[in-house]
CSV table of C-alpha atoms and ligand atoms in Angstrom, one decimal:
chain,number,residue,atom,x,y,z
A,1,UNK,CA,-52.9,-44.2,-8.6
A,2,UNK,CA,-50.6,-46.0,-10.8
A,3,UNK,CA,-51.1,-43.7,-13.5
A,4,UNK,CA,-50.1,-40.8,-10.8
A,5,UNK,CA,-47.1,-42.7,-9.8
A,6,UNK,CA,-45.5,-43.1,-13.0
A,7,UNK,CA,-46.6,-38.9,-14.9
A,8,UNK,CA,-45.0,-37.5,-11.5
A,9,UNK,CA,-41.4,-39.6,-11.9
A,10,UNK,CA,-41.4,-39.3,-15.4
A,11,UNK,CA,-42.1,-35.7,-15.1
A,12,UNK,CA,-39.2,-35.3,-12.4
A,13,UNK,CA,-37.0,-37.1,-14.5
A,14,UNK,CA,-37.6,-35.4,-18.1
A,15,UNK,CA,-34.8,-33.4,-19.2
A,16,UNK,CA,-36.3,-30.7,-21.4
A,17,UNK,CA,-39.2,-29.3,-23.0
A,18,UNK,CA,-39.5,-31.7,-26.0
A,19,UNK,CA,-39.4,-34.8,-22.9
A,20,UNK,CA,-41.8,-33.2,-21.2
A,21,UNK,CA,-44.5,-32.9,-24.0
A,22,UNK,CA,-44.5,-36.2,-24.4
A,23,UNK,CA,-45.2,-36.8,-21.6
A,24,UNK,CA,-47.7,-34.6,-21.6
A,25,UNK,CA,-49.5,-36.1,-25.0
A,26,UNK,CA,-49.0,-39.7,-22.9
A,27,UNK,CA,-51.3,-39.0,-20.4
A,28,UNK,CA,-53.3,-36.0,-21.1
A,29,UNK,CA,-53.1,-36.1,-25.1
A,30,UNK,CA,-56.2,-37.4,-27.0
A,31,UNK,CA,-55.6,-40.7,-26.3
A,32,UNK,CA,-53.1,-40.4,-23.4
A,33,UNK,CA,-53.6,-42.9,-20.8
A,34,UNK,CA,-55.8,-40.8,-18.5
A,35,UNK,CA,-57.5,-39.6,-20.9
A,36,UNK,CA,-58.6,-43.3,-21.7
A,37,UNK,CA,-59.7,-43.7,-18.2
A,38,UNK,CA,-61.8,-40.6,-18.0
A,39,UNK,CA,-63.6,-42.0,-21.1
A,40,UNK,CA,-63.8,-45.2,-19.9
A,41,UNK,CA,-65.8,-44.1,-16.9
A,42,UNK,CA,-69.5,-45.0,-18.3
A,43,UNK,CA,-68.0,-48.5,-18.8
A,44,UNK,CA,-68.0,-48.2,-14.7
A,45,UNK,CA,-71.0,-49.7,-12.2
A,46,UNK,CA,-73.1,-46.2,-11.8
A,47,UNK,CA,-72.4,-46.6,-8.2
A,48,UNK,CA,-68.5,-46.5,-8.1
A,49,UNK,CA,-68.8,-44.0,-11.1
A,50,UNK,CA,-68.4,-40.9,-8.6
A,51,UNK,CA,-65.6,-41.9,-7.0
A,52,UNK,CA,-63.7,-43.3,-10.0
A,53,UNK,CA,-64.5,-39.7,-11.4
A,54,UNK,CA,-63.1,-37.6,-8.5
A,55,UNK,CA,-59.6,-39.5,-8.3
A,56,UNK,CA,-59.5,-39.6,-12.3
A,57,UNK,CA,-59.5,-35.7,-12.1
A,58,UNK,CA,-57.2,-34.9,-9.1
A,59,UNK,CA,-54.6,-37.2,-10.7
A,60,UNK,CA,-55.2,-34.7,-13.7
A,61,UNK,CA,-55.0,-32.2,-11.2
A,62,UNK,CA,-52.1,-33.8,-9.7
A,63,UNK,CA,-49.9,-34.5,-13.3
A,64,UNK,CA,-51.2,-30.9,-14.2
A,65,UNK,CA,-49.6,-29.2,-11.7
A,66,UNK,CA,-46.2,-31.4,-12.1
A,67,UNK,CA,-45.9,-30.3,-15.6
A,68,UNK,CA,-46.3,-26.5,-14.8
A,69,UNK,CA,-44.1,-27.1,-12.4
A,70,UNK,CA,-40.9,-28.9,-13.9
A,71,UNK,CA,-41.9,-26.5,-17.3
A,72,UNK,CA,-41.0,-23.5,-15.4
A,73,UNK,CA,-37.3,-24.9,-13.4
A,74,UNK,CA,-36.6,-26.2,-17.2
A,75,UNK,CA,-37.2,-22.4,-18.7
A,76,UNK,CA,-34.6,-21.0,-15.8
A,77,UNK,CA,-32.4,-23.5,-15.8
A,78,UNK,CA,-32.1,-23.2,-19.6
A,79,UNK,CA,-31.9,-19.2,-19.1
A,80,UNK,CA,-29.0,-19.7,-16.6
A,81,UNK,CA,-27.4,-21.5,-18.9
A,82,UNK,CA,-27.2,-19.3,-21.3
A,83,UNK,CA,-25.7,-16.4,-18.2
A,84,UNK,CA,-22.7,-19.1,-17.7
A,85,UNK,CA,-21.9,-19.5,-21.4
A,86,UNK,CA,-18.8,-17.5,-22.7
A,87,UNK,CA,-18.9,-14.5,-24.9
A,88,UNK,CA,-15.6,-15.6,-26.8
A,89,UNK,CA,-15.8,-11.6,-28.0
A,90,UNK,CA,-15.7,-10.1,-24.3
A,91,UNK,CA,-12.8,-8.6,-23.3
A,92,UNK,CA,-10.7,-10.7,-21.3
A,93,UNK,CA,-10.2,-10.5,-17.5
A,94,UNK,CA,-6.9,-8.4,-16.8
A,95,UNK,CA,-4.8,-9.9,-14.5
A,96,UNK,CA,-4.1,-7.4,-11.5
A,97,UNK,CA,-0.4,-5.8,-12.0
A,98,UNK,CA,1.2,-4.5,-9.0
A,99,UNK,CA,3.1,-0.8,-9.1
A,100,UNK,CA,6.1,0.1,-7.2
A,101,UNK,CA,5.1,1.7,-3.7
A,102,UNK,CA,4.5,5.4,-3.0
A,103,UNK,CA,7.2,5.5,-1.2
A,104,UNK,CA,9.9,3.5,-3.5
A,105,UNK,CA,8.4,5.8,-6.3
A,106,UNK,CA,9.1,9.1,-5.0
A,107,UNK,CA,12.6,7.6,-3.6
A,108,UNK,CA,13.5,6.6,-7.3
A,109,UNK,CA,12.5,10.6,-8.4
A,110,UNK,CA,14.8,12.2,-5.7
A,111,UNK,CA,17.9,10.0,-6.3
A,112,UNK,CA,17.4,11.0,-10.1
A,113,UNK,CA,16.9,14.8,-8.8
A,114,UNK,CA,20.2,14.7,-6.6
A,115,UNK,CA,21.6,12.5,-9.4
A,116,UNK,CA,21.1,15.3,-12.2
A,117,UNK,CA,22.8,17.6,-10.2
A,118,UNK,CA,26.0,15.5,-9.5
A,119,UNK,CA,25.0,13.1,-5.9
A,120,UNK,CA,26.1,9.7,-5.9
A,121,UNK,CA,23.8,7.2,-3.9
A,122,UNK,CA,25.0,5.3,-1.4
A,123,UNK,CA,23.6,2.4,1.2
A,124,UNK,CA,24.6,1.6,4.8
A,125,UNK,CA,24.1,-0.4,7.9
A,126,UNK,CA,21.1,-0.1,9.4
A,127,UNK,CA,22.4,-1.7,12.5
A,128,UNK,CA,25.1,0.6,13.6
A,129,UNK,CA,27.7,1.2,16.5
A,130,UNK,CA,27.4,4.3,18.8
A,131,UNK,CA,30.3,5.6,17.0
A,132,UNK,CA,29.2,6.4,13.4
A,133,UNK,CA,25.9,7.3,15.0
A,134,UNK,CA,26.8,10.0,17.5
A,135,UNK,CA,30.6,10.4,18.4
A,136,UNK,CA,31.8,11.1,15.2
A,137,UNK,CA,29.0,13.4,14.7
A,138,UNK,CA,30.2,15.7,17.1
A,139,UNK,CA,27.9,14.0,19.3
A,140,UNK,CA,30.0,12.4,22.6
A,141,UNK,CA,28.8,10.8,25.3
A,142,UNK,CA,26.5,12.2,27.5
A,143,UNK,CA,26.3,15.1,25.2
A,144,UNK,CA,22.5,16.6,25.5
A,145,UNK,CA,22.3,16.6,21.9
A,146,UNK,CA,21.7,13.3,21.8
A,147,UNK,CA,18.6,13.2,23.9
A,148,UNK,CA,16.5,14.6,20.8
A,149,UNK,CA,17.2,10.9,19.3
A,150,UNK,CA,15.9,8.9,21.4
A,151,UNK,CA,17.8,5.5,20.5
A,152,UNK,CA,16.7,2.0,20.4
A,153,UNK,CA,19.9,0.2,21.4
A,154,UNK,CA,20.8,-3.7,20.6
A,155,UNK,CA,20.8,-6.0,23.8
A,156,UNK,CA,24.9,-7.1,23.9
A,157,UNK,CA,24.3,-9.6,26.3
A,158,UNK,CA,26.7,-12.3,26.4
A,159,UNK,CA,28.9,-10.9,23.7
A,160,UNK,CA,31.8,-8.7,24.4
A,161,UNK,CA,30.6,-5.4,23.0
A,162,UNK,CA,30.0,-3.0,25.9
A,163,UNK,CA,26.4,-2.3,26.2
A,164,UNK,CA,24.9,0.9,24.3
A,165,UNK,CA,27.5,0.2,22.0
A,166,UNK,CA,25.3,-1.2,19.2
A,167,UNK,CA,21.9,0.4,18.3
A,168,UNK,CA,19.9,0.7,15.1
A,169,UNK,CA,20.5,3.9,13.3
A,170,UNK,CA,18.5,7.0,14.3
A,171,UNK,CA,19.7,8.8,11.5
A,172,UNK,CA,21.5,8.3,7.9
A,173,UNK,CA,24.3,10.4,9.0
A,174,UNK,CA,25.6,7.7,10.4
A,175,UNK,CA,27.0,7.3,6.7
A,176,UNK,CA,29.0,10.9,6.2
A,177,UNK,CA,32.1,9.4,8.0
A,178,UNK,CA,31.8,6.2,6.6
A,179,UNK,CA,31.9,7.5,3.4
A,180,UNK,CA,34.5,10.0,4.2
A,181,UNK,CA,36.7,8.0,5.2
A,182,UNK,CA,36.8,6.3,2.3
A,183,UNK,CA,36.5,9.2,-0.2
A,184,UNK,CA,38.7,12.2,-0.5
A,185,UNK,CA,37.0,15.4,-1.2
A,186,UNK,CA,35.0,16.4,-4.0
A,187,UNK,CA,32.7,14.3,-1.9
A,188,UNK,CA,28.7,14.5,-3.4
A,189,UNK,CA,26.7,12.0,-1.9
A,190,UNK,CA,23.1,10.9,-0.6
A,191,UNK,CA,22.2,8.2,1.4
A,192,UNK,CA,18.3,6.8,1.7
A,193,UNK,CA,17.2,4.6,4.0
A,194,UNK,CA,15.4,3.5,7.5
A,195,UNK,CA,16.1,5.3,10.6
A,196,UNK,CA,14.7,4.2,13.7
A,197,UNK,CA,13.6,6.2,17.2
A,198,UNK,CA,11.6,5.6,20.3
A,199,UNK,CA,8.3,7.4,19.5
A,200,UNK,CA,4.8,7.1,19.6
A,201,UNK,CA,3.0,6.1,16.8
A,202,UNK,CA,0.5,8.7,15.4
A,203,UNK,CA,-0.2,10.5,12.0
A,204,UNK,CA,3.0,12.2,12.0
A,205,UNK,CA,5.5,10.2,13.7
A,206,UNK,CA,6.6,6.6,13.4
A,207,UNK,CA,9.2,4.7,15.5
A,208,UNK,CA,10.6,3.7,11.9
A,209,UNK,CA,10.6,6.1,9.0
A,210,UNK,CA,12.4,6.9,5.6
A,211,UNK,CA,15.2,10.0,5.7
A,212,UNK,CA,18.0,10.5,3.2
A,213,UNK,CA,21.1,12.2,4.3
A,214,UNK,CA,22.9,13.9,1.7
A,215,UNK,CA,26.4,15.6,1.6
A,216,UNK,CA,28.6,17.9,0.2
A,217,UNK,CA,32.3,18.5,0.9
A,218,UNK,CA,34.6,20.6,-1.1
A,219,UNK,CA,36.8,24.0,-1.2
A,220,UNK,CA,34.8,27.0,-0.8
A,221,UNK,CA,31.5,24.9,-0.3
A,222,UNK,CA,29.3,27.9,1.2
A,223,UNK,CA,26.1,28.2,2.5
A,224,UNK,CA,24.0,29.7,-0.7
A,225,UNK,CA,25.6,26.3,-1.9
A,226,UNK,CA,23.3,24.8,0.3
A,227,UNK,CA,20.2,27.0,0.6
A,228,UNK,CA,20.2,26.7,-3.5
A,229,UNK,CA,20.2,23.3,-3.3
A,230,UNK,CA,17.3,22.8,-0.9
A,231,UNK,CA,15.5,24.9,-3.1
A,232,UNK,CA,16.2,23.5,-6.5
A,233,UNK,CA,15.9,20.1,-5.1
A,234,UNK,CA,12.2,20.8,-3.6
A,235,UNK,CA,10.6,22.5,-6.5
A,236,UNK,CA,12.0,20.1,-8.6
A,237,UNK,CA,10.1,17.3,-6.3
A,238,UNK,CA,7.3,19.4,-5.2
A,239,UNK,CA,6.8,22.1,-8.0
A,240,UNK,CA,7.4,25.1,-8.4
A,241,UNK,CA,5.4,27.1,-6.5
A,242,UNK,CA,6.2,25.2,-3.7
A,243,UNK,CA,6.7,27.6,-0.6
A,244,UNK,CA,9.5,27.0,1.6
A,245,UNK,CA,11.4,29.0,4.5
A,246,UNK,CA,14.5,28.6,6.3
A,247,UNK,CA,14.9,29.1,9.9
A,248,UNK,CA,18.2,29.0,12.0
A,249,UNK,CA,18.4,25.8,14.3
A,250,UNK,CA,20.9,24.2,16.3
A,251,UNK,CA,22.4,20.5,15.4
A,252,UNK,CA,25.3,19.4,16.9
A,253,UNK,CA,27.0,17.7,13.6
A,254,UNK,CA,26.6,21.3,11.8
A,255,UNK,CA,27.2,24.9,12.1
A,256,UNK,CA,25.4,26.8,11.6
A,257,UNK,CA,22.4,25.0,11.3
A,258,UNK,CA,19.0,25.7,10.0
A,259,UNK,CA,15.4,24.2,9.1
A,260,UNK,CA,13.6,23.9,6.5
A,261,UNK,CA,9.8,24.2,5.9
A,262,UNK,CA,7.5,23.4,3.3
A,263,UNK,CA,3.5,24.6,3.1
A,264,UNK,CA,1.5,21.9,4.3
A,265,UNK,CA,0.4,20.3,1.6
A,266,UNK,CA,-2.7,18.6,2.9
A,267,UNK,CA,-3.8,22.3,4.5
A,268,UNK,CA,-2.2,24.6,1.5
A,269,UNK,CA,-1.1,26.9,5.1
A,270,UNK,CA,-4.5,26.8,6.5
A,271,UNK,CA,-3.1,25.2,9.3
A,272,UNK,CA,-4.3,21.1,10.0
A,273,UNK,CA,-4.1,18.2,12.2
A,274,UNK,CA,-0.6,17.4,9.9
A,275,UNK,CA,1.1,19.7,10.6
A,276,UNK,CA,0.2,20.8,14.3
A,277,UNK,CA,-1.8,23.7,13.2
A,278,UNK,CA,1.2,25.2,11.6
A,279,UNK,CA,0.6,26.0,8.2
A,280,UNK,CA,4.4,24.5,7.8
A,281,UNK,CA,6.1,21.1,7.8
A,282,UNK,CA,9.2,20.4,9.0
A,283,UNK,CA,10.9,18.8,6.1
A,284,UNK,CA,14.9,18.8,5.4
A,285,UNK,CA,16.7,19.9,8.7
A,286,UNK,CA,20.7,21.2,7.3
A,287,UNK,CA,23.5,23.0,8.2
A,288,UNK,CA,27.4,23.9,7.4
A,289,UNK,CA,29.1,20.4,8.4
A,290,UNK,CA,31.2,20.9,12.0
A,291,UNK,CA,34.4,20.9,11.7
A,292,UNK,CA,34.4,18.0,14.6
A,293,UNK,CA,32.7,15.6,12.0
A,294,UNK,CA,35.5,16.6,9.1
A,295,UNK,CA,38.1,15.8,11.6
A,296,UNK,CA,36.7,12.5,12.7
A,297,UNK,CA,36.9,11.6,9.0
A,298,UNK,CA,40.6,12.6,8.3
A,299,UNK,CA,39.7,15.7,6.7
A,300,UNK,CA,41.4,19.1,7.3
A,301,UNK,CA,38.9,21.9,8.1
A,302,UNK,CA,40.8,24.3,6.9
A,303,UNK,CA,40.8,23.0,3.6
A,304,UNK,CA,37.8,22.4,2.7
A,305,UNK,CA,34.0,23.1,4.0
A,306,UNK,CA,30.9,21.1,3.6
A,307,UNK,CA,27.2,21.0,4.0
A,308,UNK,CA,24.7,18.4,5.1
A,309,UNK,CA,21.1,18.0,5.4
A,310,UNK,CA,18.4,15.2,5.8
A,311,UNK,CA,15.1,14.7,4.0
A,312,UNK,CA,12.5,13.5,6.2
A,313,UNK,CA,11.4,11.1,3.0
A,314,UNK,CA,8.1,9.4,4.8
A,315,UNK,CA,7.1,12.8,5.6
A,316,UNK,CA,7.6,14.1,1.6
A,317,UNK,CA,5.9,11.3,0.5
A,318,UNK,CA,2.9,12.5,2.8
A,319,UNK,CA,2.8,15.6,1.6
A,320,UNK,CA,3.7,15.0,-2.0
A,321,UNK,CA,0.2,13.1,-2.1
A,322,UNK,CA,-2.0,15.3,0.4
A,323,UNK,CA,-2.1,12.3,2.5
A,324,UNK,CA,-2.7,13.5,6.0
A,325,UNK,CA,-1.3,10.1,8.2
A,326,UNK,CA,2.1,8.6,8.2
A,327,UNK,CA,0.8,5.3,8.9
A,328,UNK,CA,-1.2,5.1,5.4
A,329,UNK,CA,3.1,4.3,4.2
A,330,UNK,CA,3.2,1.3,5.9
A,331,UNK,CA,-0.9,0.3,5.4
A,332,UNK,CA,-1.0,-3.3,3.2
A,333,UNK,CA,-4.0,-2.6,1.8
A,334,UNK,CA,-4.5,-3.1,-1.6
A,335,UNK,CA,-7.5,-0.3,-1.4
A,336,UNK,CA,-5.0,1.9,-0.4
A,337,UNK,CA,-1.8,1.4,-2.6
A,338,UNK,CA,-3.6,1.5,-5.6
A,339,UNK,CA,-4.8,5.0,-5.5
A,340,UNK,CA,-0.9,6.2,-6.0
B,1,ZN,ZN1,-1.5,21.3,7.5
C-alpha cells in the first residue's frame, strides 16, 4: 500500500516524460521497488503468499494505469503548447480601420460634383424659425402648402417666442433667404444637411433624413439651366446610363415646378417594394424660384431669375448602392457599414 501511495503522487506530480520514466524504472524497472517485492514473495509463509501476490499485482495494476494515464495529459499538454507558441513569421493581426459612412461618402462626391461646376457649400441651423422655413418661401400661414411638411415644432413654453414659432427644419431651403440676404447675385450655392418631418418609419421614409438644397440666381437663369444641371449632376453621381424623367409638379417656393425621377436602382424599372411598384424614384424635386421668395430676400425679380431644387440625399445613397431600406443609413452595425 505504501508503495501504491507514493508511484500514484509521484506520478501526479511528475512534470514530463523524462520524470515520469523514472519513475517508472523506480518501481517497475529491474530492480524497482515493486519489482523487489514481487521477487521477494517465496521469502513469504506459503500461506500468506496468495494474498501478498494479488495486492503486489493490482498495485502494478494500479501504478500501471497511472503512468498511461499522466503519459498521455503530458503528450497534449505538450502538443497545446506548441498551438499557443508564436510564429514570429505570421503575418501580424491588422488592426480594424474604420471608413467614412456611406452616407458622408457619397455627400463628399456630390459637393465635389456641384463644386466642379461652380456651387459653393454652405451649412445652416437645423433648429429654425417659422419664417426661413415657410413664410419666406412663399409659404404663409395657413397656406395648404404647408400641410405636405408635416413639422415637428419646438415647445416655447415659458419663453417669449409665440408658439409654432420655432421648429426644426423640414427642409434645407430654409437656407436660400438666408444666404440671399447676405449675397448679391451671381448666387451658386448648395446646402446639405438633416431635415426633419412627422412620418412613419419604414423602408422609404424616415422622420429624419439627408436632403441638400441647392440654388441658382442670376440674369437670364432659364429653365434648360436647370434641367441640364439635374442631368449632368446625376449621371455624374449615378452614371451615365442613368435614366431620368422630369414631370411638372407644383411647389409653392417655385414656378414652375417639376420632379425628377430616377430608375430604381434596386429593381432596374421592374417595379419593387422601394419604390412602390413604380419602376421610378422620386429623387430631386426643382423648379424656377417664385418671385415671392426673391422678394423676401431683397432681390428684384425683374432682374434676375433663379432656380432651385433639393436632392433627397438618404434616398441617393439608397439607390446609389441597391440598398432596398432607408433604415440600413442609420443601422450601427459593424456587419453592415463595412460592405460600403
Ligand atoms: Zn424598385
Amino acid at each position: 500500500m505504501q508503495i501504491k501511495n507514493s508511484a500514484v503522487s509521484m506520478i501526479i506530480e511528475a512534470e514530463n516524460q523524462k520524470e515520469l520514466e523514472e519513475i517508472k524504472l523506480q518501481f517497475l524497472g529491474r530492480s524497482g521497488r515493486l519489482t523487489l517485492t514481487l521477487k521477494g514473495i517465496t521469502k513469504i509463509p506459503a500461506e500468506r503468499r496468495a494474498t501478498v501476490g494479488q495486492l503486489a499485482n493490482d498495485v502494478k495494476d494500479v501504478i500501471e494505469d497511472a503512468l498511461e494515464e499522466k503519459n498521455l495529459a503530458l503528450k497534449s499538454q505538450v502538443s497545446n503548447q506548441k498551438k499557443q507558441s508564436i510564429d514570429i513569421t505570421n503575418p501580424g493581426i491588422k488592426p480594424d480601420i474604420g471608413h467614412l459612412h456611406p452616407m458622408t461618402q457619397v455627400l463628399n462626391e456630390v459637393v465635389d460634383v456641384f463644386k466642379s461646376i461652380g456651387f459653393q457649400t454652405a451649412d445652416g441651423p437645423e433648429i429654425e424659425t417659422d419664417y426661413y422655413n415657410f413664410t419666406a418661401l412663399n409659404m404663409p400661414p395657413n397656406a395648404p402648402s404647408r400641410d405636405t411638411q408635416a413639422t415637428l415644432y419646438l415647445d416655447t413654453h415659458d419663453s417669449k417666442v409665440e408658439p409654432g414659432q420655432i421648429l426644426l427644419r423640414t427642409q434645407t431651403s430654409n437656407m436660400q433667404v438666408r444666404i440671399m440676404e447676405k449675397i448679391k447675385p451671381p448666387v451658386r450655392t448648395i446646402v446639405p444637411g438633416k431635415v426633419f418631418r412627422v412620418d412613419d418609419v419604414d423602408a422609404s421614409h424616415s422622420f429624419e433624413f439627408w436632403q441638400l438644397e441647392g440654388f441658382m440666381v442670376d440674369k437670364n437663369v432659364k429653365m434648360t439651366d436647370l434641367l441640364g444641371t439635374i442631368d449632368y449632376v446625376l449621371k455624374k453621381l449615378m452614371g451615365e446610363k442613368t435614366k431620368i424623367k422630369f414631370a411638372t409638379t407644383n411647389f409653392a417656393f417655385v414656378e414652375p415646378g417639376i420632379d425628377t425621377y430616377m430608375e430604381c436602382t434596386v429593381c432596374k424599372g421592374k417595379g419593387c417594394g422601394f419604390c412602390k411598384n413604380s419602376g421610378w424614384s422620386e429623387i430631386m424635386p426643382a423648379g424656377m424660384i417664385h418671385p415671392n421668395v426673391l422678394k423676401a430676400a431683397g432681390y428684384d425679380s425683374q432682374k434676375v431669375t433663379g432656380f432651385a431644387f433639393a436632392i433627397g440625399l438618404s434616398r441617393l445613397v439608397t439607390l446609389r448602392y441597391g440598398m432596398d431600406d432607408l433604415r440600413l443609413l442609420t443601422n450601427p452595425d459593424l456587419r453592415i457599414l463595412e460592405q460600403f
